[in-house]
PDB file of C-alpha atoms in Angstrom:
ATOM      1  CA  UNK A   1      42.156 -34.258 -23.636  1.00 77.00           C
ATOM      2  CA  UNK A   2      39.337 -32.387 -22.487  1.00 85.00           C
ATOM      3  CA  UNK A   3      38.933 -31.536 -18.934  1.00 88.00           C
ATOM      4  CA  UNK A   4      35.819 -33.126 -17.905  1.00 86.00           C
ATOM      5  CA  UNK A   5      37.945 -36.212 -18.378  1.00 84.00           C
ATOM      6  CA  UNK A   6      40.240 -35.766 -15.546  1.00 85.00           C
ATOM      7  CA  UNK A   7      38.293 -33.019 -13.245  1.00 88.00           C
ATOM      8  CA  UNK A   8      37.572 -34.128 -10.307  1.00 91.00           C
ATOM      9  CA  UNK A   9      33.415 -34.452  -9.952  1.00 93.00           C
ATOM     10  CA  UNK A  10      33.071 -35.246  -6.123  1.00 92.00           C
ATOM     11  CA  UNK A  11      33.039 -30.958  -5.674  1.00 94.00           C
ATOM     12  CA  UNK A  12      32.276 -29.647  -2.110  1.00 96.00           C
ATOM     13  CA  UNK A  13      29.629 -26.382  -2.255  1.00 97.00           C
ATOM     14  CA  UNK A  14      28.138 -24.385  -0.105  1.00 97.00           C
ATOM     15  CA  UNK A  15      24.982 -21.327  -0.692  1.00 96.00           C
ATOM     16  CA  UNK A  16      26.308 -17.847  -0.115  1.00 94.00           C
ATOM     17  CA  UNK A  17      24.216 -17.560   2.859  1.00 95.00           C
ATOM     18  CA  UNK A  18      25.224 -20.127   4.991  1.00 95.00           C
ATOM     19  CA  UNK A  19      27.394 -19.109   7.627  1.00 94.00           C
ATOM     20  CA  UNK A  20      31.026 -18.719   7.838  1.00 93.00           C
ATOM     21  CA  UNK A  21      30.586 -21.037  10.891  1.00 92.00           C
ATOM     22  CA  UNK A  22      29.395 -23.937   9.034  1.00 95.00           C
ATOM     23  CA  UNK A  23      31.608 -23.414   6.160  1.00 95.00           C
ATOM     24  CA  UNK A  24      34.424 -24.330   8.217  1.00 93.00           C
ATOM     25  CA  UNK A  25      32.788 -27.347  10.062  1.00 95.00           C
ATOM     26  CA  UNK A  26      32.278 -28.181   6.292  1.00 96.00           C
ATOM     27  CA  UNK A  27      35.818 -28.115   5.349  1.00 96.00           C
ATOM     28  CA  UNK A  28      36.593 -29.784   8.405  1.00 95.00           C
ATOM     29  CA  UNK A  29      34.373 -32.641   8.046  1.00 96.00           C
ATOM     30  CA  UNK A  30      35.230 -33.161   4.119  1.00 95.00           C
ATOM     31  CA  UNK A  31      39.111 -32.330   4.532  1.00 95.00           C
ATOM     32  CA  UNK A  32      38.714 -29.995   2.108  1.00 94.00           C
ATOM     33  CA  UNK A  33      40.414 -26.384   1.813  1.00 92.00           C
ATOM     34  CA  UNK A  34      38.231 -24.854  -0.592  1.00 94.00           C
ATOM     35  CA  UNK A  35      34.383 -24.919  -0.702  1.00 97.00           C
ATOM     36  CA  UNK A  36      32.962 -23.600  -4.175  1.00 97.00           C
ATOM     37  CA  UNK A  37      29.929 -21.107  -3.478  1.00 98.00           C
ATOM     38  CA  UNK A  38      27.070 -21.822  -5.806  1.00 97.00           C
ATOM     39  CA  UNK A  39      23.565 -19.820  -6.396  1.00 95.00           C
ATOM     40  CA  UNK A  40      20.187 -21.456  -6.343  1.00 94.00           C
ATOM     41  CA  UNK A  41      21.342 -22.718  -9.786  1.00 95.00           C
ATOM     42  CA  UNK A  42      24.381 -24.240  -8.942  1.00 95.00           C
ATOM     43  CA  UNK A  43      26.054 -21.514 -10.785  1.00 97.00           C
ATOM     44  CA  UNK A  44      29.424 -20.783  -9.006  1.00 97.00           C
ATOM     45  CA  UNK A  45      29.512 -17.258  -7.493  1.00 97.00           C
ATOM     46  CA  UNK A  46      32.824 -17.527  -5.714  1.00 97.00           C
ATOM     47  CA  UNK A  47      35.373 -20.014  -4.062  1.00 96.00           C
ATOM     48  CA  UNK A  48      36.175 -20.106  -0.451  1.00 96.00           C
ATOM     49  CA  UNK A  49      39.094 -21.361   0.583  1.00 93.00           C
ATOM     50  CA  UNK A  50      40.995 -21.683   4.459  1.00 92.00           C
ATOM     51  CA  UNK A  51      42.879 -19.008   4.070  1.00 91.00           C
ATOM     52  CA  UNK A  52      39.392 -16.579   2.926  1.00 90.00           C
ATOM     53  CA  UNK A  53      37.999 -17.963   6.566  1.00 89.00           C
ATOM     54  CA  UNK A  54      41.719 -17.140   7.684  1.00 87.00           C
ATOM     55  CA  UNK A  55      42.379 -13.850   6.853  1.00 87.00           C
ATOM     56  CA  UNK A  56      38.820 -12.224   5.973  1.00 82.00           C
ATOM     57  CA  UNK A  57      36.490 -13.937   8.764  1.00 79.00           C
ATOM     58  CA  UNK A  58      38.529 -15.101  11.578  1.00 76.00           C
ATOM     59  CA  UNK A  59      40.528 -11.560  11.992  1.00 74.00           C
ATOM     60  CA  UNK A  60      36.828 -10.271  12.925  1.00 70.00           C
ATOM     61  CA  UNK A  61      36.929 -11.845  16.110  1.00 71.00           C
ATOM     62  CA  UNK A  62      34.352 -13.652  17.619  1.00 71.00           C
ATOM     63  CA  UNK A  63      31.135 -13.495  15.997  1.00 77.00           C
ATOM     64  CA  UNK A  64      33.130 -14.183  12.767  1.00 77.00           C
ATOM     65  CA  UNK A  65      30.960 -17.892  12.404  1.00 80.00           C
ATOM     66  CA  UNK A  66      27.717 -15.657  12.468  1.00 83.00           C
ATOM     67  CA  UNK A  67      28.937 -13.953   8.711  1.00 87.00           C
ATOM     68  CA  UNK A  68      27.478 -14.932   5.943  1.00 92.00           C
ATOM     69  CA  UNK A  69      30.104 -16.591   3.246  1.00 94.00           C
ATOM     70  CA  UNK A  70      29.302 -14.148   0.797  1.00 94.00           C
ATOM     71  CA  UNK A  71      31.102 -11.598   2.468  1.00 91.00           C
ATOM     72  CA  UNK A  72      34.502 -13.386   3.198  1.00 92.00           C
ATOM     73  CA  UNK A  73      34.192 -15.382   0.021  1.00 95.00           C
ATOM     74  CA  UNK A  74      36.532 -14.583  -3.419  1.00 93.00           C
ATOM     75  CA  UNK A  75      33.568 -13.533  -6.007  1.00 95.00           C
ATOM     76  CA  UNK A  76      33.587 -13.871  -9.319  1.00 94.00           C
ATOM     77  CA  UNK A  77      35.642 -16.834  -9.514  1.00 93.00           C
ATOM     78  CA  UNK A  78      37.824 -17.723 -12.764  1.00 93.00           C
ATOM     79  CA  UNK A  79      35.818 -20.899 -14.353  1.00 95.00           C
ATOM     80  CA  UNK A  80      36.342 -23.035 -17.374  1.00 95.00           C
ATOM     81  CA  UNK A  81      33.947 -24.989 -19.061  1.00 96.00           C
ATOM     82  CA  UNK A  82      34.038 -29.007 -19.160  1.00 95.00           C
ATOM     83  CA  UNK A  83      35.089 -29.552 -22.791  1.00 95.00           C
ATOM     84  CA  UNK A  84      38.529 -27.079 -22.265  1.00 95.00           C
ATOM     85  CA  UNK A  85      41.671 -28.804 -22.915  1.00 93.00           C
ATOM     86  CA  UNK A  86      44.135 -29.140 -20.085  1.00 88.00           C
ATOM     87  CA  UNK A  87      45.982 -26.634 -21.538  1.00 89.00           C
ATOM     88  CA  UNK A  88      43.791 -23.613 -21.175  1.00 92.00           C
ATOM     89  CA  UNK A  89      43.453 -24.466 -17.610  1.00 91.00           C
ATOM     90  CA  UNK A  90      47.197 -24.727 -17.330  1.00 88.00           C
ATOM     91  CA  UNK A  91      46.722 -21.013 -18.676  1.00 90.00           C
ATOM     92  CA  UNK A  92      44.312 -20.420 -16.890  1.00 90.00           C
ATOM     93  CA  UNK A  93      45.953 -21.013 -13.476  1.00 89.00           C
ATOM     94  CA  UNK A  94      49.346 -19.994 -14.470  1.00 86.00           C
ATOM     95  CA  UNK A  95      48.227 -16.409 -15.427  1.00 87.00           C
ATOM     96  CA  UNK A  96      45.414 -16.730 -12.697  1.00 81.00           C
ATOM     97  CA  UNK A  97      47.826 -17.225  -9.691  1.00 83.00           C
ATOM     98  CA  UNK A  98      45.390 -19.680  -8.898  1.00 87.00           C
ATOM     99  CA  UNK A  99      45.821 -23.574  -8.403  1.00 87.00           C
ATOM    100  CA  UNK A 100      42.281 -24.297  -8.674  1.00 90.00           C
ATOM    101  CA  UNK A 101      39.431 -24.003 -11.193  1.00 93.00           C
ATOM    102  CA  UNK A 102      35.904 -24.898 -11.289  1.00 96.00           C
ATOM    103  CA  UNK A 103      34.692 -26.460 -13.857  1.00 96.00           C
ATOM    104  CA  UNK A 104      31.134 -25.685 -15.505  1.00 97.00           C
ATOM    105  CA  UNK A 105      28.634 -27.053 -18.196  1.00 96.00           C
ATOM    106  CA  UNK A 106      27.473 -25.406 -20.818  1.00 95.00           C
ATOM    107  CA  UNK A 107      24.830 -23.834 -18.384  1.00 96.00           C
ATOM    108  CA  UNK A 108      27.330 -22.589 -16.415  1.00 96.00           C
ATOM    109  CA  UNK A 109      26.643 -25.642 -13.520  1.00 97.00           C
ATOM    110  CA  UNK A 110      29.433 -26.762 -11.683  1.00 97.00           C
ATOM    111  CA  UNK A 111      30.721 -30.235 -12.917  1.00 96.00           C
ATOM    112  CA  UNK A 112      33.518 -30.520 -11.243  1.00 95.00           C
ATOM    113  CA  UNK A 113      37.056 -28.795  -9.902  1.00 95.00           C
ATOM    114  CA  UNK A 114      39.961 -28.919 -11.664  1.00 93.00           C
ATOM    115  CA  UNK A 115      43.258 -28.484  -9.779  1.00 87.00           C
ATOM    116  CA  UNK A 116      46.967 -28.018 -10.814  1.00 84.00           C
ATOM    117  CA  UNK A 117      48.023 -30.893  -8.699  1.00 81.00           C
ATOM    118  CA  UNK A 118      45.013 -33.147 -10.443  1.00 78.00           C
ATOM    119  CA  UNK A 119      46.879 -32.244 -14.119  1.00 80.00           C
ATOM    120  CA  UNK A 120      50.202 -32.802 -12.793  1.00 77.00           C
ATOM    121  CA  UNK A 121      49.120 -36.475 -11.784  1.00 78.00           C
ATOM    122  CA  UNK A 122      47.531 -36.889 -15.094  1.00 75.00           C
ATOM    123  CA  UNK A 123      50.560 -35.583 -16.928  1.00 75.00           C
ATOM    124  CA  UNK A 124      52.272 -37.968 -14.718  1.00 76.00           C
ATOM    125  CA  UNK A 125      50.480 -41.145 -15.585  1.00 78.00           C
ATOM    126  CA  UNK A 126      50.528 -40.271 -19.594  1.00 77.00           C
ATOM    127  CA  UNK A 127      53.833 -40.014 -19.312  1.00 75.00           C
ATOM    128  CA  UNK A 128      54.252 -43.337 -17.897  1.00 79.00           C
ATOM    129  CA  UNK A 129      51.740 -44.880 -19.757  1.00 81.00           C
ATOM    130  CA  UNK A 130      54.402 -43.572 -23.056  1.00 79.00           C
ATOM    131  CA  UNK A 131      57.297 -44.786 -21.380  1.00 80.00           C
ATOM    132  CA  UNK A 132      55.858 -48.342 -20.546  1.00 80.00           C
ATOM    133  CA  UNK A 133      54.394 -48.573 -24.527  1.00 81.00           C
ATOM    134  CA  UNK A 134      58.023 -47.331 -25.799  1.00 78.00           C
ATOM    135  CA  UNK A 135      59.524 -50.047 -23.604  1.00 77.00           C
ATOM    136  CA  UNK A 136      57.068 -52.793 -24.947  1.00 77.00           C
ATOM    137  CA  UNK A 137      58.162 -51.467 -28.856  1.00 75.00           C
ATOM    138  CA  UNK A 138      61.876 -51.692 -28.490  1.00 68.00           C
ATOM    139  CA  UNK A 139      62.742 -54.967 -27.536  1.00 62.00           C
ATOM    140  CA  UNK A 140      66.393 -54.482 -27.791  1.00 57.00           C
ATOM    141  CA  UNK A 141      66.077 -52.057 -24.928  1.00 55.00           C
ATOM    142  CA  UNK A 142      64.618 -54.888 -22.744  1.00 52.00           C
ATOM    143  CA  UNK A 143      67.420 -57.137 -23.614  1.00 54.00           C
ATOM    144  CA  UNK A 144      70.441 -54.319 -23.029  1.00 55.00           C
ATOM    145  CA  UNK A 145      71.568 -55.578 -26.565  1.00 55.00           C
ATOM    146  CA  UNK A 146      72.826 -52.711 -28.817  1.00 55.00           C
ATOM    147  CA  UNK A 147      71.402 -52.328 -32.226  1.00 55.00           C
ATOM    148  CA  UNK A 148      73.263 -50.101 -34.995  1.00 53.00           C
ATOM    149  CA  UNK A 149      70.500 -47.770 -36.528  1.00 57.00           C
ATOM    150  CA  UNK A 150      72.738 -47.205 -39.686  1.00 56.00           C
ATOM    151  CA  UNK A 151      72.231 -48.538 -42.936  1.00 53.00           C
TER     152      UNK A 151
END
């Protein structure tokens, strides 16, 4: 399964020169931890998360909402494009240290965000999805009768 099929496509941005200040009223007001930072393009340039305003912004003391977020912000972010499978974002994140990704078109637009908890909920559901269409093909199971599978 590709990941444009389970990435989530409601994606909160925000320009690299808007202000560290708003960014947060931002994540605030969307309940959000992570704001992806996007050019004129809407071509991710870096991720901002709580922790960037945390330890890069906040620690600056008070005029720390005047900064622009392209100087607290993680550049360069790790990406992967909407027609991955699951599994190279698994990768990706597992060798990333990172729990999110965004995800891009073939432009290089953000599409969406992809997050290790979002795959783990997928995973989740497949699995019980399996487990409710091995129940429906047994029917001995649903009756608790045993069956001999030797000839």
């Amino acid at each position: 399964m590709s990941i444009g099929r389970v990435c989530s496509r409601n994606v909160d941005v925000i320009d690299e020169n808007e202000s560290v200040h708003e960014a947060a009223c931002r994540m605030r007001d969307r309940d959000v931890g992570m704001l992806v930072v996007v050019d004129l393009h809407d071509r991710p340039v870096g991720i901002l998360t709580a922790q960037d305003l945390v330890t890069r912004a906040f620690t600056e003391g008070p005029a720390a909402g005047a900064l622009a977020v392209s100087s607290v912000m993680t550049p360069h972010p790790k990406m992967i494009a909407e027609e991955a499978p699951i599994e190279s974002a698994v990768s990706m994140m597992a060798y990333g240290s990172v729990r999110r990704l965004p995800v891009v078109d073939r432009d290089g637009r953000i599409v969406g965000v992809i997050s290790l908890d979002g795959v783990m909920a997928n995973r989740a559901e497949e699995f019980t999805m399996i487990g409710r269409l091995l129940e429906s093909q047994l029917p001995y199971r649903r009756t608790g009768l045993a069956v001999d599978l030797e000839p």
